[in-house]
C-alpha cells in the first residue's frame, strides 16, 4: 500500500468514529500522508512509526484536537515541523524522532501544555529553542539528541519544573550549562555529551537528589568538578565527564567514575 495514492487512508477517513489508528512497523507503507488525515476528528492516538513515509508532516494533523498521542518516529518525513501541531492541546506524547525534519522547533509547541513526553532526536533541526518552554509544565521527558542546533542552551530549560530526563547530546550546543538546571528537582538523567559546552559545571547539579545518570563527556568544560564524594559514589559509572581536558578533580573525592585525572 502506498499512502501516496491515499486509497486506504481515504477509506479509513470514512470511519469517523475511529479513536486509535496504528499503522506501525510496516516498512511497506511508504509515500506521503494525505492532508485528509485531518478528517479523523475523533482520533485519540495516531501511531505511524517505523514506516517509510516521506514528504511533509500534514499540517492538518493540527485539526485532530482529541489527540493524546502522536508518534511519527522512524520515517523519512522532511520539511519543517508544522506550527499547527501546537493546536493539539490534549497531546501528552509527541514523538517525531528519526526523520529528516529541518528548520526550527516552532514556537507554537509551547501551546502543548498537556505534554509529558517530547522526542525530536535524530533530525536536522537547528536554531534556538522557542521562548515559553516553561509553559510545558507537565513535561517529564525532553529527548532531542543529534540535531545540528548550534546555539546556546536556554536558561529557561531550568523552568520546566517536572523534567525527569533531559537529553540534548550531540547537537552543537555552545556556551555554558545554565545554572538553572540545578532547580530541576525531579531530574534523573541529564545527557549533554558531545556538544561545545564551555565554562564550569554548575554546582547546583550536585544537589539534585534524584539524579542517577549524568553524561557531560566530550565538551570544553573546565574548572573544578563540583561534586562531593556522596554524589560521585551514587552515580558511579553513570557519571561521565571524560573528554573535557580543562576539568580537574578535588582529590578528596575518591571516585569510581569516568572523570579526567
Ligand atoms: C534525508 O535528506 C537527505 C538530503 O535531503 C537525503 O540525502 C537522505 O537520504 C534523507 N534521509 C532519509 C532517511 O530519508
Ligand atoms: C564544535 O566543536 C567542534 C569540534 O570540537 C568544531 O568542529 C565545531 O566547529 C564547533 N562548533 C561550533 C558551533 O562551535
Ligand atoms: C556518555 O556518552 C558517550 C558518547 O559521547 C558514551 O560513549 C558514553 O558511554 C556515555 N557514558 C555514560 C556513562 O553514559
Coordinates of C-alpha atoms and ligand atoms in Angstrom, one line a residue:
X1 CA 0.0 0.0 0.0
X2 CA 1.3 3.5 -0.8
X3 CA -0.3 6.3 1.1
X4 CA 0.6 8.4 -2.0
X5 CA -2.4 7.0 -3.7
X6 CA -4.2 7.7 -0.5
X7 CA -6.6 4.9 -1.1
X8 CA -6.5 3.1 2.3
X9 CA -6.3 6.2 4.3
X10 CA -9.2 7.8 2.4
X11 CA -11.2 4.7 3.2
X12 CA -10.4 5.0 6.9
X13 CA -11.3 8.7 6.9
X14 CA -14.8 7.5 6.4
X15 CA -14.6 5.7 9.7
X16 CA -15.3 8.8 11.6
X17 CA -15.7 7.1 15.0
X18 CA -12.1 5.7 14.9
X19 CA -10.2 6.6 18.0
X20 CA -6.9 4.8 17.5
X21 CA -5.0 4.4 14.3
X22 CA -1.9 2.3 14.5
X23 CA -0.1 1.5 11.2
X24 CA 3.3 0.9 12.7
X25 CA 6.4 -1.2 11.9
X26 CA 5.4 -1.9 8.3
X27 CA 8.2 -0.9 6.0
X28 CA 5.8 -1.5 3.1
X29 CA 4.0 1.7 3.9
X30 CA 5.6 4.5 2.0
X31 CA 4.7 7.7 0.4
X32 CA 3.0 10.8 1.7
X33 CA 0.3 11.1 4.3
X34 CA -2.7 12.8 2.7
X35 CA -4.0 16.0 4.3
X36 CA -7.3 14.1 4.5
X37 CA -5.9 12.6 7.8
X38 CA -7.3 15.9 9.3
X39 CA -10.8 14.4 8.8
X40 CA -10.3 11.8 11.5
X41 CA -11.5 14.2 14.2
X42 CA -12.1 11.5 16.8
X43 CA -8.6 10.1 16.8
X44 CA -7.1 9.9 20.2
X45 CA -3.9 8.0 19.2
X46 CA -2.1 8.2 15.9
X47 CA 0.9 5.9 15.5
X48 CA 2.6 5.7 12.1
X49 CA 6.0 4.9 13.4
X50 CA 8.6 2.7 11.7
X51 CA 7.3 3.0 8.2
X52 CA 8.8 4.7 5.1
X53 CA 6.6 7.8 5.0
X54 CA 8.1 10.7 3.1
X55 CA 7.1 14.3 2.3
X56 CA 5.9 16.9 4.9
X57 CA 4.0 16.2 8.0
X58 CA 0.5 17.2 7.0
X59 CA -0.4 20.5 8.7
X60 CA -4.0 19.3 9.1
X61 CA -2.9 16.9 11.8
X62 CA -3.3 20.0 13.9
X63 CA -7.1 19.6 13.4
X64 CA -7.1 16.3 15.4
X65 CA -8.0 18.1 18.6
X66 CA -8.7 14.9 20.6
X67 CA -5.2 13.5 20.0
X68 CA -3.4 12.4 23.2
X69 CA -0.6 10.5 21.4
X70 CA 1.1 11.3 18.1
X71 CA 4.0 9.0 17.0
X72 CA 5.6 9.6 13.6
X73 CA 9.0 8.4 14.6
X74 CA 11.3 6.3 12.3
X75 CA 10.1 7.5 8.9
X76 CA 11.5 9.9 6.4
X77 CA 9.3 12.9 6.9
X78 CA 11.0 16.1 5.7
X79 CA 10.4 19.8 5.8
X80 CA 9.7 21.7 8.9
X81 CA 7.5 20.8 11.9
X82 CA 4.1 22.3 11.1
X83 CA 3.2 25.1 13.6
X84 CA -0.3 23.7 13.6
X85 CA 0.8 20.8 15.8
X86 CA 0.7 23.5 18.6
X87 CA -3.1 23.3 18.4
X88 CA -3.2 19.8 19.9
X89 CA -3.9 21.0 23.4
X90 CA -4.7 17.4 24.7
X91 CA -1.4 15.9 23.4
X92 CA 0.6 14.1 26.0
X93 CA 3.1 12.3 23.9
X94 CA 4.7 13.7 20.7
X95 CA 7.4 11.6 19.0
X96 CA 8.9 12.9 15.7
X97 CA 12.3 11.4 16.2
X98 CA 14.4 9.8 13.5
X99 CA 13.0 11.6 10.5
X100 CA 14.5 14.2 8.2
X101 CA 12.9 17.3 9.7
X102 CA 14.7 20.6 9.3
X103 CA 14.1 24.2 10.4
X104 CA 13.5 25.3 13.9
X105 CA 11.2 24.0 16.7
X106 CA 8.1 26.0 16.1
X107 CA 7.1 28.5 18.9
X108 CA 3.6 27.1 18.9
X109 CA 5.0 23.9 20.6
X110 CA 4.8 25.8 23.8
X111 CA 1.0 25.6 23.5
X112 CA 1.1 21.8 24.1
X113 CA 0.5 22.3 27.8
X114 CA -0.5 18.7 28.5
X115 CA 2.7 17.3 27.0
X116 CA 4.6 14.8 29.2
X117 CA 6.9 13.3 26.5
X118 CA 8.6 15.2 23.6
X119 CA 11.1 13.4 21.4
X120 CA 12.7 15.1 18.4
X121 CA 16.0 13.3 18.2
X122 CA 17.8 12.4 15.0
X123 CA 16.6 15.1 12.7
X124 CA 18.1 18.1 11.0
X125 CA 16.5 20.6 13.4
X126 CA 18.5 23.8 14.1
X127 CA 18.4 27.2 15.8
X128 CA 17.1 28.4 19.1
X129 CA 14.6 26.6 21.2
X130 CA 11.4 28.7 21.4
X131 CA 10.8 31.0 24.4
X132 CA 8.0 29.8 26.7
X133 CA 9.3 26.3 27.2
X134 CA 8.3 26.6 30.9
X135 CA 4.7 26.6 29.7
X136 CA 5.2 22.9 29.2
X137 CA 4.5 22.4 32.9
X138 CA 3.8 18.7 32.7
X139 CA 6.8 17.8 30.5
X140 CA 8.9 15.0 32.0
X141 CA 10.9 13.8 29.0
X142 CA 12.7 16.2 26.6
X143 CA 14.7 14.0 24.3
X144 CA 16.3 15.9 21.4
X145 CA 19.7 14.4 20.6
X146 CA 21.5 14.5 17.3
X147 CA 20.3 17.7 15.7
X148 CA 22.6 20.5 14.4
X149 CA 21.2 23.1 16.8
X150 CA 24.4 25.2 17.1
X151 CA 23.1 27.6 19.7
X152 CA 23.5 28.2 23.5
X153 CA 21.3 26.2 25.9
X154 CA 18.5 28.5 27.1
X155 CA 18.3 29.0 30.8
X156 CA 14.6 28.5 30.6
X157 CA 15.2 24.8 30.5
X158 CA 15.5 25.0 34.2
X159 CA 12.0 26.2 34.5
X160 CA 10.4 23.1 33.0
X161 CA 9.6 22.1 36.6
X162 CA 8.7 18.4 36.2
X163 CA 11.6 17.3 33.9
X164 CA 13.0 13.9 34.6
X165 CA 15.1 13.3 31.5
X166 CA 16.8 16.0 29.5
X167 CA 18.8 14.6 26.7
X168 CA 20.4 17.0 24.3
X169 CA 23.6 15.2 23.3
X170 CA 25.4 15.6 20.1
X171 CA 23.7 18.8 18.9
X172 CA 26.3 21.5 18.7
X173 CA 25.2 23.4 21.8
X174 CA 27.7 26.1 22.8
X175 CA 28.1 28.4 25.8
X176 CA 27.8 27.3 29.4
X177 CA 25.5 24.8 31.2
X178 CA 22.7 27.0 32.6
X179 CA 22.8 27.3 36.4
X180 CA 19.0 27.0 36.3
X181 CA 19.3 23.2 35.6
X182 CA 20.1 22.9 39.3
X183 CA 16.4 23.7 40.0
X184 CA 15.1 20.6 38.3
X185 CA 14.4 18.6 41.4
X186 CA 12.9 15.6 39.6
X187 CA 15.8 15.2 37.1
X188 CA 17.2 11.7 36.9
X189 CA 19.0 11.8 33.6
X190 CA 21.0 14.7 32.0
X191 CA 22.8 13.9 28.7
X192 CA 24.7 16.8 27.2
X193 CA 27.6 14.9 25.9
X194 CA 29.4 15.7 22.6
X195 CA 28.4 19.4 22.4
X196 CA 30.6 22.5 22.5
X197 CA 29.7 23.5 26.1
X198 CA 32.3 25.6 28.0
X199 CA 32.7 27.0 31.4
X200 CA 32.1 25.4 34.8
X201 CA 29.8 22.6 35.8
X202 CA 27.0 24.4 37.8
X203 CA 27.4 23.4 41.5
X204 CA 23.6 23.2 41.7
X205 CA 23.6 19.9 39.8
X206 CA 25.2 18.2 42.8
X207 CA 22.1 19.0 44.9
X208 CA 19.8 17.0 42.6
X209 CA 18.8 14.1 44.8
X210 CA 17.2 12.0 42.1
X211 CA 20.0 12.3 39.5
X212 CA 21.5 8.9 38.6
X213 CA 22.8 9.4 35.1
X214 CA 24.9 12.4 34.1
X215 CA 26.8 12.5 30.9
X216 CA 28.8 15.7 30.1
X217 CA 31.6 14.0 28.2
X218 CA 33.2 15.5 25.1
X219 CA 32.7 19.2 25.7
X220 CA 35.0 22.1 26.6
X221 CA 34.1 22.3 30.3
X222 CA 36.7 23.5 32.8
X223 CA 37.2 24.3 36.5
X224 CA 36.9 22.0 39.5
X225 CA 34.3 19.3 39.4
X226 CA 31.7 20.5 42.0
X227 CA 30.5 17.0 43.1
X228 CA 31.1 15.6 46.6
X229 CA 32.0 12.0 47.4
X230 CA 28.4 11.0 48.1
X231 CA 27.2 12.3 44.7
X232 CA 30.1 10.6 42.9
X233 CA 29.5 7.3 44.7
X234 CA 25.8 7.4 44.0
X235 CA 26.3 7.9 40.2
X236 CA 29.3 5.7 39.9
X237 CA 29.7 4.6 36.4
X238 CA 26.6 6.5 35.3
X239 CA 28.7 9.7 35.6
X240 CA 30.8 10.5 32.6
X241 CA 32.9 13.7 32.5
X242 CA 35.6 12.4 30.2
X243 CA 36.8 14.4 27.2
X244 CA 36.8 17.7 29.0
X245 CA 40.5 18.4 29.2
X246 CA 40.0 21.6 31.3
X247 CA 38.2 19.8 34.2
X248 CA 40.0 19.0 37.4
X249 CA 39.0 16.9 40.4
X250 CA 39.4 17.7 44.1
X251 CA 41.4 14.7 45.1
X252 CA 39.5 14.2 48.4
X253 CA 36.6 12.9 46.3
X254 CA 37.6 9.3 45.7
X255 CA 35.6 8.0 42.8
X256 CA 34.8 5.2 40.7
X257 CA 33.7 7.3 37.8
X258 CA 35.0 8.1 34.4
X259 CA 36.4 11.5 35.2
X260 CA 39.6 13.1 34.0
X261 CA 42.7 13.0 36.2
Ligands
LIG1 C1 17.4 13.0 4.3 O1 17.6 14.0 3.4 C2 18.9 13.9 2.8 C3 19.1 15.2 2.0 O2 17.9 15.8 1.6 C4 18.9 12.7 2.0 O3 20.2 12.5 1.4 C5 18.7 11.5 2.9 O4 18.7 10.3 2.2 C6 17.4 11.6 3.7 N1 17.3 10.6 4.7 C7 16.3 9.8 4.8 C8 16.3 8.8 5.9 O5 15.3 10.0 4.1
LIG2 C1 32.1 22.5 17.9 O1 33.2 21.7 18.1 C2 33.7 21.0 17.0 C3 34.8 20.1 17.4 O2 35.3 20.4 18.6 C4 34.0 22.0 15.9 O3 34.4 21.3 14.8 C5 32.8 22.8 15.6 O4 33.2 23.9 14.7 C6 32.3 23.5 16.8 N1 31.0 24.1 16.5 C7 30.7 25.3 17.0 C8 29.3 25.8 16.5 O5 31.4 25.9 17.7
LIG3 C1 28.5 9.2 27.6 O1 28.4 9.5 26.2 C2 29.4 8.9 25.4 C3 29.2 9.3 24.0 O2 29.7 10.5 23.7 C4 29.3 7.4 25.5 O3 30.3 6.8 24.8 C5 29.4 7.0 27.0 O4 29.3 5.6 27.1 C6 28.4 7.7 27.8 N1 28.7 7.4 29.2 C7 27.7 7.1 30.1 C8 28.1 6.9 31.5 O5 26.5 7.1 29.8

